[in-house]
Amino acid sequence: MRPGITAVLFDLDGTLVDSAPDLAGTVNDMLRLRGRPSVPYAALRPHAGSGARGMLRVAFGVAPPEPAYFTLRDEFHDHYATRMLQDTRPFAAALALLDTLDQHAVPWGIVTNKALRFAQPLVQALGLHTRTAALIGGDSTPHTKPHPAPLLEAATRLSHPPAACVYVGDDHRDMQAGQAAGMATLAAAWGYLGDGDLPHTWGADAVLTEPDALLQWLDLA
């Protein structure tokens, strides 16, 4: 194991699981109900890491603090709850990675901006709830990423100091949160990434092109 690192924390959407099909499907269902054409999946997928905010910005052109955004967001959440397990799957390579961490008795947790209303049933349905040492949602602390509070809470629950944790995520906010928490940070280049800066500009300790690369970084491969 890499010296000084004793635990691994992961983002959820775009890092461990591919939830973009159901997020995109939710907003396209909303468009169809209004008699409007669907947005191509390829245009929506990069923004899946931002959840409702990303989907609604692309499909409806609205964003906070516009009043219309909050009405659409509530509708999005209610509909997403009915279909969030329809097409969402773990990344196969990420599952293999978790298997290896378990075999080496490396504790790992999940820190996501997804509200626990969605994160808990999703993690349970995918069979990860009995394996992860902590699940921190967007409403588990008073702040969401890029604030460090969720990551610090995860470290507390794992009983590992923040400096002994590494955080893996596919968004610039993940790197900002991890760095603010005093953790090592790794950018998951297989994720959604958004349409902003490229991962190598995020200031991460390393950019991982595939989940297996984490094992190499941890000196477990």
XYZ file of C-alpha atoms in Angstrom:
221
model
C 0.000 0.000 0.000
C 1.209 3.498 -0.811
C 2.944 4.958 2.258
C 0.685 7.256 4.252
C -2.573 6.192 2.546
C -4.895 3.907 4.501
C -8.382 4.540 3.021
C -10.027 5.421 -0.284
C -13.064 7.639 -0.848
C -15.012 7.736 -4.105
C -17.484 10.016 -5.781
C -20.561 8.061 -6.918
C -22.021 9.223 -10.245
C -19.501 8.957 -13.055
C -16.850 7.397 -10.815
C -18.347 4.185 -9.423
C -21.684 4.049 -11.247
C -22.980 5.093 -14.641
C -26.212 6.887 -13.771
C -26.265 9.109 -16.865
C -28.860 6.991 -18.744
C -31.484 7.526 -16.038
C -30.613 11.175 -15.434
C -30.852 11.886 -19.148
C -33.980 9.764 -19.424
C -35.645 11.769 -16.668
C -35.148 15.134 -18.326
C -36.130 13.769 -21.746
C -39.318 12.358 -20.221
C -40.052 15.868 -18.963
C -39.517 17.289 -22.431
C -41.766 14.696 -24.052
C -44.549 15.465 -21.575
C -44.391 19.011 -22.888
C -44.453 17.951 -26.521
C -40.851 19.017 -27.008
C -38.139 16.994 -28.760
C -35.653 14.999 -26.724
C -32.064 16.120 -26.303
C -29.505 13.668 -27.727
C -27.968 11.498 -25.030
C -24.465 12.473 -26.139
C -25.241 16.110 -25.316
C -26.569 15.265 -21.843
C -24.080 12.637 -20.652
C -21.114 14.974 -19.941
C -23.294 16.930 -17.510
C -24.642 13.984 -15.532
C -22.204 14.679 -12.722
C -24.150 17.852 -11.935
C -27.431 15.944 -11.565
C -30.641 17.916 -12.010
C -28.738 21.174 -12.393
C -26.758 19.852 -15.339
C -29.671 18.139 -17.035
C -32.007 21.127 -16.721
C -29.396 23.587 -17.932
C -28.890 21.627 -21.141
C -32.516 20.620 -21.765
C -34.394 23.705 -20.558
C -31.751 26.407 -20.474
C -32.485 27.303 -16.844
C -30.236 27.541 -13.806
C -30.317 28.946 -10.275
C -31.401 31.499 -9.150
C -34.130 31.561 -11.815
C -37.506 30.685 -10.188
C -38.334 28.367 -13.096
C -35.296 26.267 -12.244
C -36.531 25.347 -8.780
C -39.953 24.303 -10.056
C -38.379 22.111 -12.721
C -35.841 20.753 -10.243
C -38.585 19.518 -7.930
C -40.362 17.876 -10.863
C -37.071 16.327 -11.995
C -36.387 14.865 -8.552
C -39.871 13.411 -8.211
C -39.681 11.731 -11.608
C -36.081 10.592 -11.180
C -37.101 8.761 -8.007
C -39.424 6.571 -10.097
C -36.808 5.507 -12.659
C -33.340 5.973 -11.177
C -32.691 2.205 -11.171
C -33.963 1.519 -14.666
C -30.657 1.726 -16.545
C -28.081 2.729 -13.923
C -25.239 0.242 -13.477
C -21.847 0.184 -11.776
C -18.882 0.549 -14.079
C -17.631 -3.025 -14.477
C -14.011 -1.977 -14.015
C -14.945 -0.055 -10.875
C -16.554 -3.176 -9.393
C -13.380 -5.131 -10.089
C -11.411 -2.366 -8.390
C -13.607 -2.535 -5.289
C -13.174 -6.309 -5.203
C -9.414 -5.837 -5.072
C -9.640 -3.220 -2.322
C -11.816 -5.605 -0.309
C -9.346 -8.432 -0.836
C -6.572 -6.222 0.563
C -8.815 -5.073 3.448
C -8.569 -1.438 2.336
C -11.561 0.483 3.719
C -13.437 2.643 1.223
C -16.347 5.028 1.335
C -18.600 7.041 -0.956
C -18.973 10.830 -0.866
C -21.530 12.243 -3.284
C -23.534 15.431 -3.718
C -26.540 13.213 -4.467
C -29.119 13.519 -1.682
C -29.425 10.448 0.525
C -33.027 10.144 -0.699
C -31.486 8.871 -3.943
C -28.011 7.736 -2.931
C -29.079 5.220 -0.286
C -31.523 3.179 -2.394
C -29.173 3.363 -5.366
C -26.182 2.063 -3.420
C -28.358 -0.625 -1.830
C -29.856 -1.775 -5.137
C -26.388 -2.093 -6.647
C -25.192 -4.204 -3.723
C -22.628 -1.731 -2.430
C -24.292 -0.875 0.879
C -22.840 -3.861 2.748
C -19.357 -3.163 1.442
C -18.805 0.563 1.799
C -17.575 1.819 5.155
C -19.401 5.156 4.786
C -21.969 6.799 2.559
C -22.037 10.592 2.710
C -24.764 12.280 0.673
C -25.347 15.855 -0.346
C -27.529 16.387 2.712
C -25.354 14.538 5.248
C -23.567 17.761 6.227
C -24.541 21.439 5.993
C -22.336 21.826 2.907
C -21.845 20.020 -0.409
C -18.689 19.664 -2.477
C -16.545 21.620 -3.259
C -16.730 22.348 0.489
C -14.542 19.863 2.405
C -17.181 19.096 5.071
C -18.558 15.911 3.399
C -15.073 14.462 2.988
C -14.086 15.310 6.530
C -17.258 13.597 7.753
C -16.377 10.501 5.740
C -12.882 10.398 7.239
C -14.394 10.676 10.702
C -16.770 7.783 10.061
C -13.914 5.646 8.747
C -11.762 6.642 11.765
C -8.914 7.568 9.434
C -7.226 10.982 9.422
C -7.993 13.040 6.295
C -4.332 13.059 5.293
C -4.424 9.249 5.142
C -7.348 9.264 2.676
C -7.362 9.653 -1.086
C -10.446 10.932 -2.912
C -11.302 9.803 -6.440
C -13.798 11.789 -8.525
C -14.678 12.885 -12.039
C -15.381 16.580 -11.411
C -13.238 19.610 -10.641
C -15.334 20.131 -7.492
C -14.181 16.733 -6.245
C -10.549 17.807 -6.487
C -11.290 21.121 -4.779
C -13.110 19.380 -1.922
C -10.386 16.783 -1.456
C -7.620 19.343 -1.469
C -9.473 21.554 1.016
C -9.876 18.508 3.276
C -6.130 17.827 3.143
C -6.512 14.611 1.146
C -4.714 13.301 -1.896
C -6.918 13.652 -4.988
C -7.199 11.562 -8.138
C -9.195 12.575 -11.216
C -11.299 9.802 -12.767
C -10.940 10.497 -16.479
C -13.447 7.744 -17.353
C -16.241 9.831 -15.836
C -18.534 12.571 -17.095
C -16.079 15.484 -16.717
C -18.554 18.224 -17.743
C -17.643 20.771 -20.386
C -15.129 22.841 -18.456
C -11.427 22.386 -17.951
C -9.772 19.072 -18.715
C -8.847 16.827 -15.769
C -5.141 17.530 -16.057
C -5.873 21.173 -15.197
C -7.689 20.354 -11.923
C -4.567 20.131 -9.768
C -5.103 16.462 -8.889
C -2.221 14.354 -7.640
C -2.775 12.143 -10.685
C -5.233 11.627 -13.542
C -6.471 8.040 -13.818
C -7.510 6.880 -17.271
C -9.209 3.739 -15.918
C -10.132 2.324 -12.488
C -7.255 -0.172 -12.537
C -4.840 2.756 -12.513
C -5.852 3.427 -8.903
C -4.365 0.079 -7.890
C -1.092 1.088 -9.483
C -1.172 4.447 -7.697
C -1.820 2.636 -4.403
C 1.037 0.187 -5.122
C -1.414 -2.712 -5.035
C -0.757 -3.836 -8.619
